[in-house]
Coordinates of C-alpha atoms in Angstrom, one line a residue:
X1 CA -29.5 18.0 98.8
X2 CA -28.7 20.9 96.6
X3 CA -26.4 23.7 97.6
X4 CA -27.6 27.4 97.5
X5 CA -27.8 29.2 94.2
X6 CA -24.6 30.8 92.8
X7 CA -23.4 34.1 91.6
X8 CA -24.3 34.3 87.9
X9 CA -26.2 36.2 85.4
X10 CA -26.5 39.9 84.5
X11 CA -28.8 41.8 86.8
X12 CA -28.9 39.1 89.4
X13 CA -27.8 39.1 93.0
X14 CA -25.0 37.1 94.5
X15 CA -27.5 34.3 95.1
X16 CA -28.7 34.3 91.5
X17 CA -32.0 36.0 92.2
X18 CA -33.4 39.0 90.4
X19 CA -31.8 42.3 91.8
X20 CA -34.2 44.3 94.0
X21 CA -33.4 47.3 91.7
X22 CA -34.6 45.5 88.6
X23 CA -38.2 45.0 87.5
X24 CA -39.3 41.4 87.5
X25 CA -40.4 40.3 84.0
X26 CA -42.9 37.5 83.9
X27 CA -44.7 35.8 80.9
X28 CA -47.2 33.0 81.5
X29 CA -46.2 32.8 85.1
X30 CA -42.5 32.4 84.3
X31 CA -39.9 34.8 85.6
X32 CA -37.7 35.6 82.5
X33 CA -35.0 37.5 84.3
X34 CA -34.7 35.0 87.2
X35 CA -32.1 32.2 87.5
X36 CA -32.4 29.6 84.7
X37 CA -30.8 27.0 86.9
X38 CA -28.7 26.6 90.0
X39 CA -25.2 27.1 88.7
X40 CA -23.5 26.4 92.0
X41 CA -25.3 23.1 92.3
X42 CA -24.5 22.3 88.7
X43 CA -20.8 23.0 89.1
X44 CA -20.7 20.8 92.2
X45 CA -22.4 18.0 90.2
X46 CA -19.9 18.3 87.4
X47 CA -17.0 18.2 89.9
X48 CA -18.3 15.1 91.7
X49 CA -19.4 13.3 88.5
X50 CA -15.9 13.8 87.1
X51 CA -14.5 12.2 90.2
X52 CA -16.8 9.2 89.5
X53 CA -15.5 9.1 85.9
X54 CA -11.9 9.1 87.1
X55 CA -12.5 6.4 89.7
X56 CA -14.9 4.1 88.0
X57 CA -13.9 4.5 84.3
X58 CA -10.4 5.9 83.9
X59 CA -8.8 4.1 86.9
X60 CA -10.8 0.9 87.4
X61 CA -11.7 0.6 83.8
X62 CA -7.9 0.3 82.9
X63 CA -7.0 -1.9 85.8
X64 CA -6.5 -5.5 84.8
X65 CA -7.5 -6.7 88.3
X66 CA -11.0 -5.1 87.8
X67 CA -13.8 -6.6 85.7
X68 CA -14.3 -5.7 82.1
X69 CA -18.0 -5.6 82.9
X70 CA -20.6 -6.8 85.3
X71 CA -22.7 -8.7 82.8
X72 CA -26.4 -8.9 83.4
X73 CA -29.2 -10.2 81.2
X74 CA -31.4 -7.4 79.8
X75 CA -34.3 -8.2 82.1
X76 CA -32.1 -8.2 85.2
X77 CA -30.3 -5.1 84.1
X78 CA -33.5 -3.2 83.5
X79 CA -34.5 -4.0 87.1
X80 CA -31.2 -2.9 88.5
X81 CA -31.2 0.5 86.7
X82 CA -33.7 3.3 87.3
X83 CA -34.2 4.0 83.6
X84 CA -37.7 5.5 83.6
X85 CA -38.1 9.2 83.1
X86 CA -40.4 10.9 85.6
X87 CA -42.2 14.2 86.0
X88 CA -40.2 15.3 89.0
X89 CA -36.5 16.1 89.3
X90 CA -34.1 13.6 91.1
X91 CA -32.0 14.7 94.1
X92 CA -28.3 15.3 93.8
X93 CA -27.1 12.1 95.4
X94 CA -29.5 10.0 93.4
X95 CA -28.1 11.5 90.1
X96 CA -24.5 10.7 91.2
X97 CA -25.6 7.1 92.1
X98 CA -27.1 6.8 88.6
X99 CA -23.7 7.8 87.2
X100 CA -22.0 5.2 89.3
X101 CA -24.5 2.6 88.1
X102 CA -24.0 3.5 84.4
X103 CA -20.2 3.1 84.9
X104 CA -20.6 -0.1 86.9
X105 CA -22.8 -2.0 84.4
X106 CA -21.2 -0.7 81.2
X107 CA -18.5 -2.6 79.3
X108 CA -15.1 -1.0 80.0
X109 CA -13.7 -0.7 76.5
X110 CA -10.5 0.8 78.0
X111 CA -9.8 -2.5 79.9
X112 CA -6.6 -4.4 78.9
X113 CA -8.8 -7.5 78.4
X114 CA -11.4 -5.9 76.1
X115 CA -10.8 -7.3 72.6
X116 CA -14.4 -7.3 71.3
X117 CA -14.1 -4.3 69.0
X118 CA -11.3 -2.4 67.3
X119 CA -11.8 0.9 69.2
X120 CA -10.4 -0.5 72.5
X121 CA -7.8 1.1 74.7
X122 CA -7.4 4.6 76.2
X123 CA -5.1 7.5 75.4
X124 CA -5.4 10.0 78.2
X125 CA -4.5 13.0 76.1
X126 CA -7.2 12.1 73.5
X127 CA -9.7 11.6 76.3
X128 CA -9.0 15.1 77.5
X129 CA -9.6 16.3 74.0
X130 CA -13.0 14.6 74.0
X131 CA -13.8 16.2 77.3
X132 CA -12.8 19.6 76.1
X133 CA -14.7 19.4 72.8
X134 CA -17.8 18.2 74.5
X135 CA -17.6 21.0 77.1
X136 CA -17.2 23.7 74.4
X137 CA -20.2 22.1 72.6
X138 CA -19.7 23.8 69.3
X139 CA -20.3 22.8 65.7
X140 CA -17.7 22.7 63.0
X141 CA -19.6 24.2 60.0
X142 CA -18.4 27.8 60.0
X143 CA -15.3 29.7 61.1
X144 CA -17.4 32.2 63.1
X145 CA -18.7 29.5 65.5
X146 CA -15.7 27.2 65.5
X147 CA -12.6 29.2 64.6
X148 CA -10.0 27.1 66.5
X149 CA -11.4 23.8 65.3
X150 CA -11.7 24.9 61.6
X151 CA -8.0 25.7 61.6
X152 CA -7.1 22.6 63.6
X153 CA -9.0 20.2 61.4
X154 CA -7.2 21.5 58.3
X155 CA -3.8 21.0 60.0
X156 CA -4.7 17.5 61.0
X157 CA -6.1 16.6 57.6
X158 CA -3.0 18.0 55.9
X159 CA -0.8 15.9 58.2
X160 CA -2.8 12.7 57.4
X161 CA -2.6 13.4 53.7
X162 CA 1.1 13.9 53.9
X163 CA 1.5 10.5 55.6
X164 CA -0.4 9.0 52.7
X165 CA 2.0 10.8 50.3
X166 CA -0.2 13.6 48.9
X167 CA 1.1 17.1 48.8
X168 CA -2.4 18.6 48.4
X169 CA -6.0 17.6 48.5
X170 CA -9.1 17.9 50.6
X171 CA -10.9 16.1 53.4
X172 CA -13.3 16.1 56.3
X173 CA -13.9 14.3 59.5
X174 CA -17.0 12.0 59.3
X175 CA -19.2 10.4 61.9
X176 CA -17.6 7.0 61.4
X177 CA -15.9 5.0 58.7
X178 CA -19.2 3.9 57.2
X179 CA -20.1 7.4 56.4
X180 CA -16.6 7.9 54.9
X181 CA -17.4 5.0 52.6
X182 CA -20.6 6.5 51.5
X183 CA -18.9 9.9 50.9
X184 CA -16.4 8.1 48.7
X185 CA -19.0 6.4 46.7
X186 CA -21.2 9.5 46.3
X187 CA -18.2 11.6 45.2
X188 CA -17.1 9.0 42.7
X189 CA -20.6 8.9 41.2
X190 CA -20.8 12.7 41.1
X191 CA -17.5 13.1 39.4
X192 CA -18.5 10.6 36.7
X193 CA -22.1 11.9 36.4
X194 CA -22.4 15.4 37.9
X195 CA -26.0 15.7 36.6
X196 CA -27.1 13.2 39.3
X197 CA -27.2 16.0 41.9
X198 CA -30.0 17.9 40.0
X199 CA -31.7 15.2 37.9
X200 CA -31.3 12.3 40.3
X201 CA -31.1 8.5 39.6
X202 CA -33.2 8.8 36.5
X203 CA -30.3 10.4 34.7
X204 CA -27.8 7.5 35.4
X205 CA -26.9 4.4 33.5
X206 CA -26.6 1.2 35.6
X207 CA -23.7 1.5 38.0
X208 CA -21.5 -1.2 39.5
X209 CA -19.2 -1.3 42.5
X210 CA -16.2 -3.7 42.6
X211 CA -15.0 -4.8 46.0
X212 CA -13.3 -7.7 47.8
X213 CA -15.1 -10.6 49.5
X214 CA -13.8 -9.4 52.8
X215 CA -15.2 -5.9 52.3
X216 CA -16.8 -4.0 55.2
X217 CA -20.5 -4.2 55.3
X218 CA -20.7 -0.4 54.9
X219 CA -20.0 -0.9 51.2
X220 CA -23.3 -2.8 50.8
X221 CA -25.2 -0.4 53.1
X222 CA -23.9 2.6 51.1
X223 CA -24.9 0.9 47.8
X224 CA -28.5 0.6 49.2
X225 CA -28.6 4.1 50.6
X226 CA -27.3 5.7 47.3
X227 CA -29.7 3.7 45.1
X228 CA -27.0 1.6 43.5
X229 CA -28.4 -1.7 44.8
X230 CA -26.9 -4.8 46.3
X231 CA -27.2 -6.6 42.9
X232 CA -24.6 -4.2 41.6
X233 CA -22.0 -4.8 44.3
X234 CA -19.6 -7.1 42.5
X235 CA -17.2 -9.4 44.3
X236 CA -15.4 -10.3 41.1
X237 CA -14.8 -8.4 37.9
X238 CA -17.5 -10.2 35.9
X239 CA -19.3 -7.3 34.2
X240 CA -18.3 -4.2 32.3
X241 CA -19.8 -0.7 32.4
X242 CA -19.7 2.3 34.6
X243 CA -18.1 1.4 37.9
X244 CA -15.9 2.4 40.8
X245 CA -13.6 0.3 43.0
X246 CA -13.5 -0.1 46.8
X247 CA -10.2 -1.6 48.1
X248 CA -9.7 -2.9 51.6
X249 CA -6.6 -2.6 53.8
X250 CA -6.6 -4.9 56.8
X251 CA -10.3 -5.6 57.0
X252 CA -11.6 -6.5 60.5
X253 CA -11.6 -10.3 60.3
X254 CA -8.3 -11.3 58.7
X255 CA -6.3 -8.1 58.5
X256 CA -5.3 -8.8 54.9
X257 CA -4.2 -6.1 52.4
X258 CA -5.5 -5.8 48.8
X259 CA -2.6 -5.4 46.3
X260 CA -3.0 -1.7 45.7
X261 CA -0.4 -1.2 43.0
X262 CA -1.8 -4.0 40.8
X263 CA -5.4 -2.8 41.3
X264 CA -4.4 0.8 40.7
X265 CA -3.1 -0.2 37.3
X266 CA -6.6 -1.5 36.4
X267 CA -8.2 1.6 37.9
X268 CA -6.3 4.2 35.9
X269 CA -9.3 4.6 33.6
X270 CA -11.9 4.4 36.4
X271 CA -12.7 6.1 39.7
X272 CA -10.6 4.2 42.3
X273 CA -11.4 4.3 46.0
X274 CA -9.5 2.8 48.9
X275 CA -9.2 3.0 52.6
X276 CA -6.3 2.4 54.8
X277 CA -5.1 2.9 58.3
X278 CA -2.4 3.6 60.9
X279 CA 0.2 1.2 59.4
X280 CA 1.2 4.2 57.3
X281 CA 2.8 5.8 60.3
X282 CA 5.3 3.0 60.6
X283 CA 8.4 3.1 58.4
X284 CA 8.9 -0.6 59.0
X285 CA 5.4 -1.7 58.0
X286 CA 4.0 1.0 55.6
X287 CA 5.2 -1.2 52.7
X288 CA 1.9 -3.1 53.2
X289 CA 0.2 -0.1 51.7
X290 CA 2.5 0.5 48.8
X291 CA 0.4 2.3 46.1
X292 CA -2.0 3.9 48.5
X293 CA -0.9 7.3 47.2
X294 CA -2.5 6.3 43.8
X295 CA -6.0 6.1 45.3
X296 CA -8.5 8.9 44.9
X297 CA -9.7 8.8 48.4
X298 CA -8.8 7.1 51.7
X299 CA -11.0 6.5 54.8
X300 CA -8.9 6.4 58.0
X301 CA -10.2 5.7 61.5
X302 CA -7.8 7.0 64.1
X303 CA -10.2 5.9 66.8
X304 CA -9.1 2.3 66.2
X305 CA -5.4 1.5 66.2
X306 CA -4.4 5.0 67.2
X307 CA -6.8 4.9 70.1
X308 CA -8.1 8.5 69.6
X309 CA -11.5 7.5 71.0
X310 CA -14.9 7.4 69.3
X311 CA -15.5 8.9 67.0
X312 CA -12.5 10.0 64.9
X313 CA -12.9 9.1 61.2
X314 CA -11.0 11.1 58.5
X315 CA -12.1 11.0 54.9
X316 CA -9.2 12.1 52.8
X317 CA -9.2 13.2 49.1
X318 CA -6.4 13.7 46.6
X319 CA -8.8 16.0 44.7
X320 CA -8.1 19.7 44.6
X321 CA -11.2 20.8 42.6
X322 CA -13.4 21.3 45.7
X323 CA -15.3 18.1 44.8
X324 CA -16.6 17.7 48.3
X325 CA -18.4 21.0 48.3
X326 CA -19.6 20.8 44.7
X327 CA -21.2 17.4 45.4
X328 CA -22.6 18.1 48.9
X329 CA -23.4 21.8 49.0
X330 CA -26.9 23.1 49.5
X331 CA -25.9 26.8 49.9
X332 CA -28.0 27.4 53.0
X333 CA -28.0 31.2 53.2
X334 CA -28.8 31.4 56.9
X335 CA -25.4 29.7 57.6
X336 CA -23.2 30.3 54.6
X337 CA -23.6 34.0 53.8
X338 CA -21.3 35.4 51.1
X339 CA -20.8 38.8 52.8
X340 CA -19.2 37.8 56.1
X341 CA -16.4 39.8 57.7
X342 CA -13.8 37.0 57.1
X343 CA -12.6 34.7 54.3
X344 CA -15.7 32.4 53.8
X345 CA -13.5 29.7 52.3
X346 CA -13.0 28.7 56.0
X347 CA -16.7 27.8 56.2
X348 CA -16.4 24.1 55.6
X349 CA -19.9 23.0 56.5
X350 CA -21.2 22.6 52.9
X351 CA -18.6 19.9 52.3
X352 CA -20.7 17.7 54.7
X353 CA -24.1 16.1 54.3
X354 CA -24.7 17.1 57.9
X355 CA -25.6 20.5 59.2
X356 CA -24.2 20.4 62.8
X357 CA -20.9 18.5 62.8
X358 CA -19.2 17.3 66.0
X359 CA -15.6 18.4 66.6
X360 CA -13.6 15.2 66.1
X361 CA -10.1 16.6 65.3
X362 CA -9.2 17.9 68.8
X363 CA -8.6 14.5 70.4
X364 CA -6.3 13.3 67.6
X365 CA -4.5 16.7 67.5
X366 CA -3.9 16.7 71.3
X367 CA -2.8 13.1 71.3
X368 CA -0.4 13.7 68.4
X369 CA 1.0 16.8 70.1
X370 CA 1.6 14.7 73.3
X371 CA 3.3 11.8 71.5
X372 CA 4.7 13.3 68.3
X373 CA 4.9 11.4 65.1
X374 CA 7.7 9.1 66.5
X375 CA 5.5 8.2 69.4
X376 CA 2.6 7.4 67.0
X377 CA 5.0 5.2 65.0
X378 CA 6.1 3.3 68.1
X379 CA 2.5 2.5 68.9
X380 CA 2.0 0.9 65.6
X381 CA 5.3 -1.0 65.7
X382 CA 4.5 -2.2 69.2
X383 CA 1.2 -3.6 68.1
X384 CA 3.0 -5.7 65.4
X385 CA 5.4 -6.9 68.1
X386 CA 2.6 -7.9 70.4
X387 CA 1.0 -9.8 67.6
X388 CA 4.1 -11.8 66.8
X389 CA 4.7 -12.6 70.5
X390 CA 1.1 -13.7 71.1
X391 CA 1.1 -16.0 68.0
X392 CA 4.3 -17.6 69.2
X393 CA 2.7 -18.2 72.6
X394 CA -0.4 -19.7 71.1
X395 CA 1.7 -22.2 69.1
X396 CA 3.1 -23.5 72.4
X397 CA -0.2 -24.2 73.9
X398 CA -2.5 -27.1 73.4
X399 CA -5.9 -26.3 72.0
X400 CA -5.1 -23.3 69.9
X401 CA -5.1 -23.6 66.2
X402 CA -4.1 -20.6 64.1
X403 CA -5.9 -20.0 60.8
X404 CA -2.8 -18.4 59.5
X405 CA 0.8 -19.1 60.6
X406 CA 1.8 -15.7 59.3
X407 CA -0.4 -12.7 59.4
X408 CA 0.0 -9.4 57.5
X409 CA -1.4 -7.2 60.1
X410 CA -2.2 -7.3 63.8
X411 CA -5.3 -9.5 63.5
X412 CA -4.9 -13.0 65.0
X413 CA -7.5 -15.5 63.8
X414 CA -7.7 -18.9 65.6
X415 CA -9.8 -21.8 66.8
X416 CA -9.8 -23.0 70.3
X417 CA -10.2 -26.8 70.1
X418 CA -12.2 -28.3 73.0
X419 CA -10.4 -31.2 74.8
X420 CA -12.9 -33.8 73.4
X421 CA -11.8 -33.0 69.8
X422 CA -8.1 -32.6 70.3
X423 CA -6.0 -35.0 68.3
X424 CA -8.8 -35.6 65.8
X425 CA -7.7 -33.0 63.2
X426 CA -7.8 -34.5 59.8
X427 CA -10.1 -37.3 60.7
X428 CA -13.4 -37.8 58.9
X429 CA -16.2 -35.6 60.4
X430 CA -13.8 -33.5 62.5
X431 CA -14.8 -30.2 61.0
X432 CA -18.5 -31.1 61.2
X433 CA -18.1 -31.9 64.9
X434 CA -16.3 -28.7 65.6
X435 CA -19.0 -26.8 63.7
X436 CA -21.7 -28.6 65.8
X437 CA -20.0 -27.5 68.9
X438 CA -20.1 -23.9 67.7
X439 CA -23.8 -24.2 66.7
X440 CA -24.8 -26.0 69.9
X441 CA -23.3 -23.5 72.2
X442 CA -24.1 -20.3 70.4
X443 CA -24.9 -17.3 72.5
X444 CA -27.4 -14.8 71.2
X445 CA -26.7 -15.5 67.6
X446 CA -23.0 -14.7 68.0
X447 CA -22.1 -18.2 69.0
X448 CA -19.4 -20.8 68.9
X449 CA -18.0 -23.2 71.5
X450 CA -15.0 -21.0 72.0
X451 CA -17.1 -17.9 72.4
X452 CA -19.3 -19.7 74.9
X453 CA -16.1 -20.4 77.0
X454 CA -15.1 -16.8 77.0
X455 CA -18.5 -15.2 77.3
X456 CA -19.5 -17.4 80.1
X457 CA -16.6 -16.0 82.1
X458 CA -17.6 -12.5 81.1
X459 CA -21.2 -13.2 82.2
X460 CA -20.2 -14.6 85.5
X461 CA -17.0 -12.7 86.3
X462 CA -16.7 -10.0 83.7
X463 CA -13.0 -10.8 83.2
X464 CA -12.6 -11.0 79.4
X465 CA -14.2 -9.8 76.2
X466 CA -13.3 -11.4 72.9
X467 CA -14.7 -11.2 69.4
X468 CA -15.8 -14.0 67.0
X469 CA -16.3 -14.1 63.3
X470 CA -19.7 -15.9 62.7
X471 CA -18.9 -16.9 59.1
X472 CA -16.4 -19.5 60.0
X473 CA -16.7 -19.9 63.7
X474 CA -13.2 -18.7 64.6
X475 CA -12.0 -15.9 66.9
X476 CA -10.0 -12.8 66.1
X477 CA -8.6 -10.0 68.1
X478 CA -5.9 -7.4 67.7
X479 CA -3.2 -7.1 70.4
X480 CA -2.8 -3.4 69.5
X481 CA -5.8 -2.9 71.7
X482 CA -4.1 -4.4 74.7
X483 CA -1.3 -3.1 77.0
X484 CA 1.9 -5.0 77.7
X485 CA 0.3 -6.0 81.0
X486 CA -2.6 -7.7 79.3
X487 CA -0.3 -9.6 76.9
X488 CA 1.8 -10.9 79.7
X489 CA -1.3 -11.8 81.7
X490 CA -2.9 -13.7 78.7
X491 CA 0.3 -15.6 78.1
X492 CA 0.8 -16.4 81.7

């Protein structure tokens, strides 16, 4: 049951009721100066729910002896969960049980054996940053409503730009790397054809976008969204005209790096775009991104290798002409008044295509404060060391076939060869048989014989979560997502 009402509110008694000395105000049968909700019960719920989060997510979710998930088919899961929304309120204990159920049946992306996506792992300081920003529930569009975070975002963006090698520039945190890609494309188009903001697509010549075959699908989505069109996304330099370039550093499948300096030489006369990542933090490995400082913009997702937690995506610009604001501003006078009592240059909201914008800098800032730049560098170097160790272990074991004997980044791409096909490599029909295995045992359209082996265990035991590339039926994962315990456990 719920506990008694709390002390709260102006003109209310210790129990939260309207003071006997105050006139009760009612409109349409509602008491306007009565308690809006039971604060004492709410505080108790938050306290007990946080304990569930600590026990079921932070502790169990990071324990290699626990399951990655309790996998259920959609129909079964729907029956197990009370998902329907009713007319009446649910009691306190029922709500807490719902929280437990959500944690129980969700995939624990913090788990040492979760390799399915690139945002795995947990940094406790970053997690506290996420808790704090969500608790404060503010938007980062004006200094008056988010003073701490406006200043903090600029400090973090300045630091990231310095890591790239830029002494000045601009930037903004975006709701994911895909939006950063779209920002880069939109700004490149605006810089070349500023009339597009007023006159629209009718004012433009035909545009083209050059990218690599391993480009992230957000390039194609952005081309559709911005009216450029898929037919104008070029995977090779086969046409001439108005264009911009999208370069890729360690794309998700292979982890290969485009040759930035060579491409930058070509891009001198064009609008060049690129994105990169946390390898820049490592003195030992940042040579992989030599030439990144010559790019016009960089999209960087600290929620991946740096484990800042979703979402944390920085879009960084070398530009100092206020291009972000010029391109995206709508000058909404109810938010961005010109006669405020402070320097309105701190109102950054018009740089964004959004109105309300979530605070994404705090988790990265707090994590960086806790670890320091040297600690962040060690995290990157350790990921490379894990990768080398795990590849060496795979070479010792029967059934593992690496696509690449040497990898540039922390991605490991491999086949697992079923016992019935071992020793047949190079024989006629081998690849077709291996492909048939993949097709025959596909699971939900993301198949492959190997994937079936792993996901069957996930379904029944919830002990592992791996990712597969559907294009070539191989597996890839990044050991940077795992702890040392997970690596030693995998390698036995």
